[in-house]
Amino acid sequence: MRVLLLNPPSRQVVIRDYLCSKTTKSNYVFHPIDLVVLSGLVAAHHAVEVLDAIAERLTPEEAHARVRGAAPDVVIALVGSVSWAEDRTFLAAVARHARVLALGDVLHEASEQLMSAESWLEAAFHRFASDDVPRYLAGERSQLEDVTLRTPSGPQRIRTAKGAREYHIPRPRHELFPARGYHFSFARRTPFATLLTDYGCPYPCTFCVIGTLPYRTRPVADVFEEVDHLRTRGVRELFVMDQTFGVNEGRGITLARGFAERGDLSWTTFTRPDTATDALLAAMVSGGCHTVIMGIESGDAAVLAATKKGYTLDEVAAGVARAKRHGLRVVGTFVVGLPGETHGSLERTLQRALDLDLDFMSLNVAVPRFGTPFRREVLRAGLADAAELSMDQSGSAAFLPTTALTREEVARAKRRLNLRFYLRPGYLWRRLRDVRSPRELARQTAEGFALLRRNLAARDGSSVQ
Ligand code: SF4
């Protein structure tokens, strides 16, 4: 079969991946990891092409022309709640020429009802690092892990197999993705590639969809086959998209040592302040890691505890300090607007971001992501509408009120925190000194202005719902 892996077009620059979707906060667009993984799985059995209309900034008309030119039998498309209205219109038109399968956050919950209303959609997939897609394409209906199918009695979500603890995927076909159009704020060099060495996350954080997926690891040998292939293509910079690199310390150190043996890689990844031990961080730095993204979430002890992150403010401070001692840049991610949020807790969050001496701050607004315990909680409390499928997980528009703050107050607070963090003369000077090449300077300047534009535009009310 001819299979087209499709990231559909959108008016905005959107990121749809890993059962999340959002508008880009500054300028970044990285490779959609679901399609990267599927490129290996599907190419083992079929002729595969990739069309990333976001990276290529295609209009719907241009993207339609490219889809028709590819003449696929099957299109496997990403969809997202951030662009759901556009996605369903575009894919309904694609379905006149090809079978359409899809995956994305908006299908992660109540997929049977949704498929009843969307006749263009043949099946919805709820896992991408599994054999579900190749099995389904081969006509196998047993042993599917988690797929919503059309049956004679209507759409039905089938969960028949648990899946092994370790998953194997044939080498992802990075060469099928556009050579240009991807940007990653923390990359030190270009080109960069996005890769995954594990899947899901073993932690139960209430607001996070990744924690609802079964945690699995990929054989280390498979990871290095992929890395070495990327190196033959001249790629030395990686975004290792594992949600908690080194969740198993021994495996993390083994991976980091493998990177070190290659001697020419530099990379960014996510990790947790409590699991990032000195031994792990030392191995990561030797392996070329230069930036870690850590979930700080809140500077308020009660708000943090309610997320079930499983660490305290002191553990966060110790983890960040450890990473910085090892010479890593630390990006702190925060969620504002969680149910217990108040003006006071937001002030403590800002103070914490400043005290931790973070290199970057990434602010997200709490949104009820599909399939999460947080979503169930806010629906129960009547703070959100279950029928509302469109949302932007970047928080460009504040989605929820809290018990003490209105939606507009949450939105205003987010903008204020961003501006107060980034527009400090000392901070800007430090950023400038950290830049290693004219190209990195140009990229960071563009990212900074994009972030500023978004926050100032929102201050004028243009993106506040
Ligand atoms: S540790 Fe990170 S990836 Fe894992 S569930 Fe919590 S927020 Fe999600």
mmCIF file with all atom_site columns, N, CA and C in Angstrom, residues 4 87 127 138-139 152 154 224 303 331-332 336 375:
data_model
loop_
_atom_site.group_PDB
_atom_site.id
_atom_site.type_symbol
_atom_site.label_atom_id
_atom_site.label_alt_id
_atom_site.label_comp_id
_atom_site.label_asym_id
_atom_site.label_entity_id
_atom_site.label_seq_id
_atom_site.pdbx_PDB_ins_code
_atom_site.Cartn_x
_atom_site.Cartn_y
_atom_site.Cartn_z
_atom_site.occupancy
_atom_site.B_iso_or_equiv
_atom_site.pdbx_formal_charge
_atom_site.auth_seq_id
_atom_site.auth_comp_id
_atom_site.auth_asym_id
_atom_site.auth_atom_id
_atom_site.pdbx_PDB_model_num
ATOM 1  N N  . LEU A 1 4   ? 0.500   7.592  3.419  1.00 0.00 ? 4   LEU A N  1
ATOM 2  C CA . LEU A 1 4   ? 0.977   8.955  3.643  1.00 0.00 ? 4   LEU A CA 1
ATOM 3  C C  . LEU A 1 4   ? 0.816   9.303  5.117  1.00 0.00 ? 4   LEU A C  1
ATOM 4  N N  . ASP A 1 87  ? -8.949  20.534 11.232 1.00 0.00 ? 87  ASP A N  1
ATOM 5  C CA . ASP A 1 87  ? -8.529  19.153 10.924 1.00 0.00 ? 87  ASP A CA 1
ATOM 6  C C  . ASP A 1 87  ? -9.678  18.343 10.327 1.00 0.00 ? 87  ASP A C  1
ATOM 7  N N  . ARG A 1 127 ? -2.293  4.505  20.625 1.00 0.00 ? 127 ARG A N  1
ATOM 8  C CA . ARG A 1 127 ? -0.872  4.280  20.922 1.00 0.00 ? 127 ARG A CA 1
ATOM 9  C C  . ARG A 1 127 ? -0.115  4.418  19.625 1.00 0.00 ? 127 ARG A C  1
ATOM 10 N N  . ALA A 1 138 ? -2.599  -4.536 8.059  1.00 0.00 ? 138 ALA A N  1
ATOM 11 C CA . ALA A 1 138 ? -2.534  -5.912 7.535  1.00 0.00 ? 138 ALA A CA 1
ATOM 12 C C  . ALA A 1 138 ? -3.869  -6.633 7.686  1.00 0.00 ? 138 ALA A C  1
ATOM 13 N N  . GLY A 1 139 ? -4.863  -5.957 8.223  1.00 0.00 ? 139 GLY A N  1
ATOM 14 C CA . GLY A 1 139 ? -6.184  -6.565 8.370  1.00 0.00 ? 139 GLY A CA 1
ATOM 15 C C  . GLY A 1 139 ? -6.339  -7.409 9.615  1.00 0.00 ? 139 GLY A C  1
ATOM 16 N N  . PRO A 1 152 ? -19.877 -3.499 12.708 1.00 0.00 ? 152 PRO A N  1
ATOM 17 C CA . PRO A 1 152 ? -21.264 -3.452 12.225 1.00 0.00 ? 152 PRO A CA 1
ATOM 18 C C  . PRO A 1 152 ? -22.197 -2.752 13.216 1.00 0.00 ? 152 PRO A C  1
ATOM 19 N N  . GLY A 1 154 ? -21.333 -0.187 15.022 1.00 0.00 ? 154 GLY A N  1
ATOM 20 C CA . GLY A 1 154 ? -20.882 1.193  15.245 1.00 0.00 ? 154 GLY A CA 1
ATOM 21 C C  . GLY A 1 154 ? -19.442 1.225  15.732 1.00 0.00 ? 154 GLY A C  1
ATOM 22 N N  . PHE A 1 224 ? 20.567  3.276  19.352 1.00 0.00 ? 224 PHE A N  1
ATOM 23 C CA . PHE A 1 224 ? 21.852  3.671  18.751 1.00 0.00 ? 224 PHE A CA 1
ATOM 24 C C  . PHE A 1 224 ? 21.918  3.382  17.255 1.00 0.00 ? 224 PHE A C  1
ATOM 25 N N  . VAL A 1 303 ? -0.240  23.744 46.009 1.00 0.00 ? 303 VAL A N  1
ATOM 26 C CA . VAL A 1 303 ? -0.610  23.565 44.593 1.00 0.00 ? 303 VAL A CA 1
ATOM 27 C C  . VAL A 1 303 ? 0.242   22.444 43.992 1.00 0.00 ? 303 VAL A C  1
ATOM 28 N N  . VAL A 1 331 ? 15.709  24.418 31.937 1.00 0.00 ? 331 VAL A N  1
ATOM 29 C CA . VAL A 1 331 ? 14.439  25.023 31.548 1.00 0.00 ? 331 VAL A CA 1
ATOM 30 C C  . VAL A 1 331 ? 13.418  24.556 32.588 1.00 0.00 ? 331 VAL A C  1
ATOM 31 N N  . GLY A 1 332 ? 12.795  25.482 33.274 1.00 0.00 ? 332 GLY A N  1
ATOM 32 C CA . GLY A 1 332 ? 11.775  25.095 34.248 1.00 0.00 ? 332 GLY A CA 1
ATOM 33 C C  . GLY A 1 332 ? 10.401  25.223 33.613 1.00 0.00 ? 332 GLY A C  1
ATOM 34 N N  . VAL A 1 336 ? 0.301   27.128 35.376 1.00 0.00 ? 336 VAL A N  1
ATOM 35 C CA . VAL A 1 336 ? -0.438  28.108 36.175 1.00 0.00 ? 336 VAL A CA 1
ATOM 36 C C  . VAL A 1 336 ? -1.935  27.908 35.949 1.00 0.00 ? 336 VAL A C  1
ATOM 37 N N  . ARG A 1 375 ? -8.694  16.369 34.229 1.00 0.00 ? 375 ARG A N  1
ATOM 38 C CA . ARG A 1 375 ? -9.897  16.638 33.433 1.00 0.00 ? 375 ARG A CA 1
ATOM 39 C C  . ARG A 1 375 ? -11.143 16.133 34.164 1.00 0.00 ? 375 ARG A C  1
#
